[in-house]
C-alpha cells in the first residue's frame, strides 16, 4: 500500500471501510475541527502523538510516547491491526498527518495512508464539510511492540554525520539550518555534517507531493550509492522529518530512520554546532 492516497481514490472507498483522521491538531485546531472537517473524520491532536516533557534535552520537544500509551490512543480511535487508516492535515502533511503515519508504521501497522494535498485537496474535489462530531467509537485493544522501530539515537546521529557511508538529512528550511534564524529552539545552526534537504522540496503544485518517480529521482541524486537504511532524517522536533520519511517511502526508498529528538535535543546537549553549511 502506497503511503499517499489521492482524493479521487478516497471518494471511491465505500463508507465505513476506513477510519478517517483529522490531524490538523495544534494551536486552535480543535476549534477549527469543530467548525468544519471531512464528514466522519475523527479529531487527533499533535500533543497525543508526543510524550509530555519538562526537559527537551532528553528526547526533544516532541518525544515519542510509550507504545502502550500509543496503543490506548489507537484503541480510543477504534483502530485495530486490520483497519485501513487515512489521515489528513492542512499543512501538506508536514505536521501531524505524516507523524501519525510514521508512528503507525513504526508499530507495524501496514494499512495507513496520508491524503495527498490534505484538506484543501479534498474540498476542491467536492468532499462534504461537516460540523457533526462523530459518535465516539467503541474502544479496541491494539497490540503493540515494546518500542517504535526505525528510530536513531543521538549517538548514532553523531557517528553517521561524519561517516561517508551514511547520511544525516536535516529537513528544516535553509535559514534555520544555516543558523540565520531559530524561531523555536534555544540555539541556531545544525548538526555538523548533516545535509540540508528542506522538506518542502517534496512538494509540487497545490502543496501535493511530487510523483513517486520525481521523488525517487531527486533522492537518488542526493543519496548516490548510499542505501536508505544508512540514512537518518531529522528536523526541529521529530515531526516534520516524517514528511521526508513518507516521501522516501513513496519513492520506493524504504528504510531511513527518524532521529526523534532532532535539533531540539541536539542543540541543548552542548554538542558541536555548525552554521556554515558543512
Short mmCIF file of C-alpha atoms in Angstrom, two decimals:
data_model
loop_
_atom_site.label_atom_id
_atom_site.label_comp_id
_atom_site.label_asym_id
_atom_site.label_seq_id
_atom_site.Cartn_x
_atom_site.Cartn_y
_atom_site.Cartn_z
CA UNK A 1 0.00 0.00 0.00
CA UNK A 2 1.42 3.36 -1.06
CA UNK A 3 1.74 5.91 1.78
CA UNK A 4 -0.23 8.51 -0.18
CA UNK A 5 -3.84 8.34 -1.29
CA UNK A 6 -5.46 10.71 -3.77
CA UNK A 7 -8.78 12.42 -3.14
CA UNK A 8 -10.23 10.56 -6.13
CA UNK A 9 -9.24 7.24 -4.56
CA UNK A 10 -10.75 8.24 -1.25
CA UNK A 11 -14.05 9.04 -2.99
CA UNK A 12 -14.18 5.50 -4.32
CA UNK A 13 -13.94 3.90 -0.89
CA UNK A 14 -17.24 2.70 0.49
CA UNK A 15 -18.44 4.42 3.65
CA UNK A 16 -17.24 2.66 6.76
CA UNK A 17 -14.35 0.85 5.10
CA UNK A 18 -11.70 3.14 6.55
CA UNK A 19 -11.04 5.23 9.65
CA UNK A 20 -10.60 8.87 8.64
CA UNK A 21 -8.47 11.04 10.93
CA UNK A 22 -8.34 14.86 11.00
CA UNK A 23 -4.83 15.61 12.25
CA UNK A 24 -4.69 19.38 11.99
CA UNK A 25 -4.00 19.15 15.69
CA UNK A 26 -2.06 22.03 17.15
CA UNK A 27 -2.89 25.58 18.19
CA UNK A 28 -6.64 26.17 17.93
CA UNK A 29 -7.10 23.00 15.91
CA UNK A 30 -9.99 21.65 17.97
CA UNK A 31 -11.96 24.79 17.23
CA UNK A 32 -11.14 24.56 13.53
CA UNK A 33 -12.14 20.89 13.52
CA UNK A 34 -15.49 21.71 15.11
CA UNK A 35 -16.06 24.48 12.57
CA UNK A 36 -15.70 22.01 9.73
CA UNK A 37 -13.99 18.73 8.86
CA UNK A 38 -14.38 15.93 6.35
CA UNK A 39 -17.53 14.02 7.09
CA UNK A 40 -16.89 11.20 9.54
CA UNK A 41 -13.35 12.30 10.40
CA UNK A 42 -12.14 11.82 13.98
CA UNK A 43 -10.08 14.54 15.66
CA UNK A 44 -6.42 13.97 16.55
CA UNK A 45 -4.17 16.46 18.33
CA UNK A 46 -0.40 16.58 17.82
CA UNK A 47 0.00 16.50 21.60
CA UNK A 48 -1.45 12.97 21.52
CA UNK A 49 1.48 11.94 19.33
CA UNK A 50 4.16 13.02 21.79
CA UNK A 51 5.00 12.46 25.42
CA UNK A 52 4.96 15.36 27.84
CA UNK A 53 8.46 16.54 28.64
CA UNK A 54 9.98 19.06 31.03
CA UNK A 55 13.44 18.53 29.58
CA UNK A 56 13.76 18.68 25.77
CA UNK A 57 17.47 17.94 26.14
CA UNK A 58 16.37 14.33 26.66
CA UNK A 59 14.24 13.41 23.68
CA UNK A 60 13.47 16.82 22.19
CA UNK A 61 10.31 18.92 22.21
CA UNK A 62 8.10 16.14 20.85
CA UNK A 63 9.47 12.85 22.20
CA UNK A 64 7.59 9.71 21.32
CA UNK A 65 5.04 8.46 23.82
CA UNK A 66 5.40 4.93 25.12
CA UNK A 67 3.96 2.36 22.76
CA UNK A 68 1.41 1.36 25.42
CA UNK A 69 0.13 4.95 25.55
CA UNK A 70 0.01 4.98 21.75
CA UNK A 71 -1.97 1.74 21.85
CA UNK A 72 -4.53 3.41 24.13
CA UNK A 73 -4.83 6.28 21.66
CA UNK A 74 -5.33 3.87 18.76
CA UNK A 75 -7.92 1.99 20.76
CA UNK A 76 -9.82 5.19 21.52
CA UNK A 77 -9.99 5.85 17.75
CA UNK A 78 -11.29 2.35 17.09
CA UNK A 79 -8.14 1.35 15.21
CA UNK A 80 -7.34 -2.36 15.00
CA UNK A 81 -4.42 -4.01 13.19
CA UNK A 82 -6.81 -4.67 10.29
CA UNK A 83 -8.07 -1.08 10.00
CA UNK A 84 -7.44 1.00 6.89
CA UNK A 85 -6.47 4.37 8.38
CA UNK A 86 -6.45 7.55 6.28
CA UNK A 87 -5.14 10.75 7.83
CA UNK A 88 -5.08 14.34 6.63
CA UNK A 89 -3.98 17.75 7.87
CA UNK A 90 -3.88 21.26 6.42
CA UNK A 91 -0.09 21.61 6.30
CA UNK A 92 0.69 19.42 3.28
CA UNK A 93 1.31 16.52 5.70
CA UNK A 94 4.24 18.42 7.19
CA UNK A 95 2.93 18.16 10.71
CA UNK A 96 0.71 15.62 12.49
CA UNK A 97 -0.50 13.62 9.44
CA UNK A 98 2.94 12.35 8.46
CA UNK A 99 3.93 11.87 12.10
CA UNK A 100 0.83 9.71 12.73
CA UNK A 101 1.54 7.75 9.54
CA UNK A 102 5.13 7.14 10.65
CA UNK A 103 4.14 6.11 14.17
CA UNK A 104 1.62 3.59 12.87
CA UNK A 105 4.21 2.15 10.51
CA UNK A 106 6.72 2.06 13.37
CA UNK A 107 4.46 -0.24 15.39
CA UNK A 108 3.88 -2.49 12.40
CA UNK A 109 0.57 -1.15 11.07
CA UNK A 110 0.52 -1.55 7.29
CA UNK A 111 -2.80 -0.10 6.12
CA UNK A 112 -2.25 3.60 6.70
CA UNK A 113 -2.20 6.40 4.14
CA UNK A 114 -1.95 10.19 4.08
CA UNK A 115 -4.31 12.22 1.90
CA UNK A 116 -2.13 13.85 -0.75
CA UNK A 117 -2.67 17.61 -0.67
CA UNK A 118 -4.56 17.48 2.60
CA UNK A 119 -7.87 19.04 3.49
CA UNK A 120 -7.88 21.62 0.69
CA UNK A 121 -7.48 18.95 -1.98
CA UNK A 122 -10.48 17.11 -0.59
CA UNK A 123 -12.54 20.31 -0.56
CA UNK A 124 -11.53 21.05 -4.14
CA UNK A 125 -12.61 17.52 -5.09
CA UNK A 126 -16.10 18.18 -3.73
CA UNK A 127 -15.95 16.41 -0.37
CA UNK A 128 -18.61 17.46 2.09
CA UNK A 129 -17.51 19.52 5.07
CA UNK A 130 -19.36 18.68 8.24
CA UNK A 131 -19.72 20.17 11.70
CA UNK A 132 -21.19 16.94 13.07
CA UNK A 133 -18.89 15.36 15.63
CA UNK A 134 -18.87 11.59 15.04
CA UNK A 135 -20.02 9.41 17.89
CA UNK A 136 -17.23 8.01 19.99
CA UNK A 137 -16.03 4.72 18.64
CA UNK A 138 -16.10 1.51 20.63
CA UNK A 139 -12.65 1.29 22.25
CA UNK A 140 -10.46 -1.51 20.98
CA UNK A 141 -7.26 -3.11 22.18
CA UNK A 142 -4.31 -2.59 19.88
CA UNK A 143 -1.30 -4.90 20.31
CA UNK A 144 1.98 -3.02 20.09
CA UNK A 145 5.68 -3.93 20.32
CA UNK A 146 7.81 -2.76 23.21
CA UNK A 147 9.23 0.14 21.20
CA UNK A 148 8.92 2.02 17.92
CA UNK A 149 11.10 0.63 15.15
CA UNK A 150 13.02 2.86 12.77
CA UNK A 151 14.49 5.36 15.22
CA UNK A 152 18.08 6.57 15.65
CA UNK A 153 19.76 7.68 18.87
CA UNK A 154 21.74 10.87 19.32
CA UNK A 155 24.96 8.83 19.40
CA UNK A 156 24.07 7.11 16.13
CA UNK A 157 23.40 10.51 14.56
CA UNK A 158 26.77 11.85 15.74
CA UNK A 159 28.54 8.86 14.19
CA UNK A 160 26.54 8.91 10.95
CA UNK A 161 27.07 12.63 10.33
CA UNK A 162 30.79 12.02 9.83
CA UNK A 163 30.60 8.61 8.19
CA UNK A 164 30.99 8.80 4.38
CA UNK A 165 28.85 5.68 4.05
CA UNK A 166 25.90 7.28 5.82
CA UNK A 167 23.82 10.45 5.51
CA UNK A 168 22.05 12.61 8.08
CA UNK A 169 19.33 14.74 6.45
CA UNK A 170 18.11 17.95 8.08
CA UNK A 171 14.72 18.85 6.55
CA UNK A 172 14.38 22.33 8.06
CA UNK A 173 14.35 25.44 5.90
CA UNK A 174 17.80 26.71 4.87
CA UNK A 175 17.82 29.83 7.14
CA UNK A 176 17.36 27.63 10.21
CA UNK A 177 19.95 25.13 9.02
CA UNK A 178 22.45 27.93 8.39
CA UNK A 179 21.84 29.44 11.81
CA UNK A 180 20.41 32.67 10.40
CA UNK A 181 17.22 32.30 12.43
CA UNK A 182 15.78 29.96 15.03
CA UNK A 183 12.14 30.57 16.00
CA UNK A 184 11.65 27.53 18.24
CA UNK A 185 14.84 26.31 19.86
CA UNK A 186 17.47 27.97 22.02
CA UNK A 187 20.42 27.89 19.64
CA UNK A 188 20.58 28.34 15.86
CA UNK A 189 22.57 26.15 13.49
CA UNK A 190 22.76 22.50 12.54
CA UNK A 191 24.44 19.20 13.31
CA UNK A 192 27.93 19.28 11.76
CA UNK A 193 27.98 17.01 8.74
CA UNK A 194 24.21 16.96 8.28
CA UNK A 195 22.93 17.63 4.77
CA UNK A 196 20.17 20.20 4.30
CA UNK A 197 17.29 18.86 2.17
CA UNK A 198 14.26 21.02 3.09
CA UNK A 199 11.03 19.03 3.28
CA UNK A 200 9.17 21.45 1.01
CA UNK A 201 11.25 20.15 -1.88
CA UNK A 202 8.99 17.09 -1.70
CA UNK A 203 6.07 19.22 -2.85
CA UNK A 204 4.85 20.37 -6.20
CA UNK A 205 1.77 22.22 -7.39
CA UNK A 206 -1.05 22.67 -4.91
CA UNK A 207 1.03 21.50 -1.94
CA UNK A 208 0.85 17.97 -3.25
CA UNK A 209 3.77 15.58 -3.18
CA UNK A 210 5.77 15.18 -6.35
CA UNK A 211 5.17 11.95 -8.23
CA UNK A 212 6.87 8.81 -6.99
CA UNK A 213 9.22 8.88 -9.99
CA UNK A 214 10.16 12.52 -9.34
CA UNK A 215 10.78 11.84 -5.67
CA UNK A 216 12.87 8.80 -6.49
CA UNK A 217 14.97 10.73 -8.97
CA UNK A 218 15.50 13.60 -6.54
CA UNK A 219 16.54 11.40 -3.64
CA UNK A 220 18.73 9.06 -5.65
CA UNK A 221 20.66 12.14 -6.80
CA UNK A 222 21.16 13.03 -3.13
CA UNK A 223 21.89 9.57 -1.76
CA UNK A 224 24.03 8.30 -4.60
CA UNK A 225 25.19 4.79 -3.71
CA UNK A 226 24.15 5.08 -0.07
CA UNK A 227 21.30 2.75 0.84
CA UNK A 228 18.18 4.19 2.52
CA UNK A 229 18.93 2.05 5.57
CA UNK A 230 22.01 4.22 6.13
CA UNK A 231 20.00 7.45 6.16
CA UNK A 232 18.82 9.29 9.29
CA UNK A 233 16.28 12.09 8.95
CA UNK A 234 15.61 14.88 11.43
CA UNK A 235 14.01 18.31 11.75
CA UNK A 236 13.37 20.57 14.73
CA UNK A 237 11.48 18.18 16.98
CA UNK A 238 10.87 14.96 15.06
CA UNK A 239 7.55 15.88 13.43
CA UNK A 240 8.27 17.50 10.05
CA UNK A 241 11.02 14.94 9.39
CA UNK A 242 8.25 12.38 8.94
CA UNK A 243 7.20 14.27 5.80
CA UNK A 244 10.51 13.31 4.19
CA UNK A 245 10.33 9.76 5.54
CA UNK A 246 6.95 9.48 3.82
CA UNK A 247 8.41 10.92 0.61
CA UNK A 248 11.22 8.36 0.66
CA UNK A 249 8.69 5.57 1.18
CA UNK A 250 6.55 6.88 -1.68
CA UNK A 251 9.69 6.90 -3.83
CA UNK A 252 10.34 3.24 -3.07
CA UNK A 253 13.35 4.07 -0.90
CA UNK A 254 12.38 2.39 2.36
CA UNK A 255 14.47 2.00 5.48
CA UNK A 256 15.54 5.50 6.56
CA UNK A 257 15.31 6.19 10.28
CA UNK A 258 13.97 9.08 12.34
CA UNK A 259 16.05 10.98 14.88
CA UNK A 260 13.15 11.86 17.14
CA UNK A 261 14.95 14.35 19.37
CA UNK A 262 16.17 16.25 16.34
CA UNK A 263 17.62 19.76 16.64
CA UNK A 264 15.61 20.47 19.79
CA UNK A 265 17.57 17.77 21.61
CA UNK A 266 20.97 18.15 19.93
CA UNK A 267 21.11 21.93 20.48
CA UNK A 268 20.54 21.53 24.22
CA UNK A 269 23.27 18.98 24.86
CA UNK A 270 26.40 21.10 24.50
CA UNK A 271 27.36 19.27 21.31
CA UNK A 272 29.16 20.78 18.29
CA UNK A 273 27.04 23.17 16.21
CA UNK A 274 27.70 24.36 12.66
CA UNK A 275 26.39 27.42 10.85
CA UNK A 276 28.42 27.33 7.63
CA UNK A 277 26.51 24.75 5.60
CA UNK A 278 29.02 21.98 6.29
#
